[in-house]
mmCIF file of C-alpha atoms and ligand atoms in Angstrom:
data_model
loop_
_atom_site.group_PDB
_atom_site.id
_atom_site.type_symbol
_atom_site.label_atom_id
_atom_site.label_comp_id
_atom_site.label_asym_id
_atom_site.label_seq_id
_atom_site.Cartn_x
_atom_site.Cartn_y
_atom_site.Cartn_z
ATOM 1 C CA MET A 3 -5.760 1.939 -49.132
ATOM 2 C CA LYS A 4 -5.550 2.945 -45.398
ATOM 3 C CA CYS A 5 -8.208 5.094 -43.669
ATOM 4 C CA ASP A 6 -7.353 8.521 -42.800
ATOM 5 C CA ARG A 7 -8.513 8.435 -39.442
ATOM 6 C CA CYS A 8 -7.417 5.344 -37.778
ATOM 7 C CA ASN A 9 -4.700 4.198 -40.483
ATOM 8 C CA GLN A 10 -6.259 0.516 -40.769
ATOM 9 C CA GLU A 11 -5.984 -0.950 -44.239
ATOM 10 C CA ILE A 12 -9.303 -0.882 -46.161
ATOM 11 C CA GLU A 13 -10.545 -3.387 -48.835
ATOM 12 C CA PRO A 14 -10.802 -2.027 -51.922
ATOM 13 C CA GLY A 15 -14.242 -0.998 -52.276
ATOM 14 C CA GLU A 16 -14.744 -0.577 -48.826
ATOM 15 C CA GLU A 17 -13.596 2.839 -48.388
ATOM 16 C CA ARG A 18 -16.196 5.729 -47.418
ATOM 17 C CA GLU A 19 -15.287 9.244 -48.279
ATOM 18 C CA HIS A 20 -16.140 12.064 -45.708
ATOM 19 C CA LEU A 21 -15.488 15.202 -46.295
ATOM 20 C CA GLY A 22 -12.311 14.624 -48.383
ATOM 21 C CA GLN A 23 -11.024 11.965 -45.913
ATOM 22 C CA ASN A 24 -11.169 8.080 -47.061
ATOM 23 C CA LEU A 25 -12.439 6.325 -44.264
ATOM 24 C CA CYS A 26 -13.052 2.580 -43.246
ATOM 25 C CA GLU A 27 -16.806 1.838 -42.413
ATOM 26 C CA ASP A 28 -16.388 2.151 -38.525
ATOM 27 C CA CYS A 29 -14.642 5.421 -38.563
ATOM 28 C CA CYS A 30 -17.261 6.597 -40.717
ATOM 29 C CA ILE A 31 -20.390 5.213 -38.391
ATOM 30 C CA GLU A 32 -18.714 6.912 -35.693
ATOM 31 C CA ILE A 33 -18.263 10.282 -37.524
ATOM 32 C CA LEU A 34 -21.783 9.901 -38.260
ATOM 33 C CA SER A 35 -23.266 8.877 -35.338
ATOM 34 C CA PRO A 36 -25.921 11.130 -33.803
ATOM 35 C CA MET A 37 -24.401 11.244 -30.203
ATOM 36 C CA LYS A 38 -21.182 12.099 -31.490
ATOM 37 C CA THR A 39 -21.427 14.884 -34.116
ATOM 38 C CA CYS A 40 -21.861 17.546 -31.587
ATOM 39 C CA ASP A 41 -18.687 17.233 -30.577
ATOM 40 C CA PRO A 42 -16.823 14.318 -31.462
ATOM 41 C CA TRP A 43 -13.496 15.426 -30.018
ATOM 42 C CA ALA A 44 -14.659 15.997 -26.422
ATOM 43 C CA VAL A 45 -16.502 12.607 -26.481
ATOM 44 C CA HIS A 46 -13.289 11.091 -27.595
ATOM 45 C CA SER A 47 -11.155 12.847 -25.117
ATOM 46 C CA ALA A 48 -13.435 12.345 -22.207
ATOM 47 C CA LYS A 49 -13.076 8.695 -23.038
ATOM 48 C CA ASN A 50 -9.206 8.591 -23.183
ATOM 49 C CA TYR A 51 -9.292 10.715 -19.802
ATOM 50 C CA GLU A 52 -11.185 8.757 -18.217
ATOM 51 C CA LYS A 53 -9.244 4.891 -19.458
ATOM 52 C CA HIS A 54 -6.220 7.099 -18.187
ATOM 53 C CA ALA A 55 -7.407 8.218 -15.186
ATOM 54 C CA GLY A 56 -9.274 5.379 -14.058
ATOM 55 C CA LYS A 57 -12.314 6.773 -12.207
ATOM 56 C CA ASN A 58 -15.766 7.949 -13.115
ATOM 57 C CA SER A 59 -14.534 11.769 -13.608
ATOM 58 C CA ALA A 60 -16.809 12.280 -16.615
ATOM 59 C CA LEU A 61 -19.755 11.866 -14.964
ATOM 60 C CA THR A 62 -22.499 14.222 -13.200
ATOM 61 C CA PRO A 63 -23.229 13.171 -9.187
ATOM 62 C CA LEU A 64 -26.500 11.613 -10.399
ATOM 63 C CA GLN A 65 -24.717 9.242 -12.594
ATOM 64 C CA SER A 66 -21.993 8.159 -10.194
ATOM 65 C CA GLU A 67 -24.859 7.610 -7.704
ATOM 66 C CA ILE A 68 -26.633 5.345 -10.149
ATOM 67 C CA LEU A 69 -23.338 3.358 -10.683
ATOM 68 C CA LYS A 70 -23.078 3.117 -7.078
ATOM 69 C CA LEU A 71 -26.450 1.954 -5.970
ATOM 70 C CA LEU A 72 -25.948 -0.704 -8.798
ATOM 71 C CA GLU A 73 -22.460 -1.771 -7.507
ATOM 72 C CA GLU A 74 -24.106 -2.128 -3.948
ATOM 73 C CA ASN A 75 -27.066 -3.928 -4.530
ATOM 74 C CA GLY A 76 -26.545 -5.959 -7.926
ATOM 75 C CA SER A 77 -28.482 -5.402 -11.099
ATOM 76 C CA MET A 78 -31.986 -3.854 -10.317
ATOM 77 C CA GLU A 79 -35.713 -3.172 -12.042
ATOM 78 C CA PRO A 80 -35.339 0.688 -13.132
ATOM 79 C CA LYS A 81 -38.232 1.388 -10.303
ATOM 80 C CA GLN A 82 -36.292 -0.054 -7.480
ATOM 81 C CA LEU A 83 -33.509 1.817 -8.906
ATOM 82 C CA LEU A 84 -35.790 4.771 -8.875
ATOM 83 C CA THR A 85 -36.580 4.674 -5.404
ATOM 84 C CA LYS A 86 -33.195 4.369 -4.166
ATOM 85 C CA VAL A 87 -32.089 7.278 -5.876
ATOM 86 C CA GLY A 88 -35.061 9.267 -4.669
ATOM 87 C CA GLN A 89 -34.462 13.000 -5.026
ATOM 88 C CA ASN A 90 -38.074 13.276 -6.520
ATOM 89 C CA LEU A 91 -36.596 12.189 -9.812
ATOM 90 C CA GLN A 92 -38.981 11.032 -13.015
ATOM 91 C CA LEU A 93 -38.193 7.671 -14.316
ATOM 92 C CA LYS A 94 -38.068 9.190 -17.578
ATOM 93 C CA ASP A 95 -35.102 11.282 -16.251
ATOM 94 C CA LEU A 96 -33.344 8.211 -14.863
ATOM 95 C CA GLU A 97 -33.730 6.258 -18.340
ATOM 96 C CA ARG A 98 -32.155 9.404 -19.960
ATOM 97 C CA GLU A 99 -29.070 9.119 -17.370
ATOM 98 C CA PHE A 100 -28.922 5.445 -17.944
ATOM 99 C CA ALA A 101 -28.929 5.458 -21.690
ATOM 100 C CA THR A 102 -25.821 8.096 -21.520
ATOM 101 C CA LEU A 103 -24.099 5.417 -19.056
ATOM 102 C CA ARG A 104 -24.546 2.530 -21.428
ATOM 103 C CA HIS A 105 -23.496 4.750 -24.514
ATOM 104 C CA MET A 106 -20.248 4.733 -22.544
ATOM 105 C CA GLU A 107 -20.383 1.173 -21.797
ATOM 106 C CA LYS A 108 -20.600 1.322 -18.236
ATOM 107 C CA VAL A 109 -24.114 -0.204 -17.425
ATOM 108 C CA ARG A 110 -26.679 -2.435 -19.346
ATOM 109 C CA GLY A 111 -30.122 -3.712 -19.300
ATOM 110 C CA GLU A 112 -31.192 -7.231 -19.281
ATOM 111 C CA LYS A 113 -34.228 -9.212 -19.357
ATOM 112 C CA ARG A 114 -35.186 -11.583 -16.801
ATOM 113 C CA GLU A 115 -38.371 -13.568 -16.618
ATOM 114 C CA GLY A 116 -39.727 -11.236 -18.440
ATOM 115 C CA LYS A 117 -38.645 -8.059 -16.739
ATOM 116 C CA ALA A 118 -36.065 -5.670 -17.280
ATOM 117 C CA PHE A 119 -33.032 -4.994 -15.342
ATOM 118 C CA TRP A 120 -30.594 -2.703 -15.020
ATOM 119 C CA ARG A 121 -26.678 -3.612 -14.071
ATOM 120 C CA LEU A 122 -23.475 -2.766 -14.402
ATOM 121 C CA TRP A 123 -21.580 -3.419 -17.925
HETATM 122 ZN ZN1 LIG B 399 -11.063 4.091 -39.823
#
């Protein structure tokens, strides 16, 4: 049997039914993922567009700034980055932007000597 969404062969017994479609596990997870259920196609096309356009067109100014600072300075602790961004930003706001960027696979966190650092993907 083939997945109705990505057309990959599904092992017998591995198929998942979702709204009348037979899906492979990956597609099912993707469809059910809470980050995407709000508007899966918008996310999908934004990601594709970005891939083709080859630039950060889908980013907010703050997200672009975060990427720029990480590019210029290398990996940083969240608090360091917060200082550089300025703009009276709260750490929790910065963390929310970071989570969005991580979801786009642009940045990631890493632990060094027991401290959390943020870096480009
Ligand atoms: Zn699939």
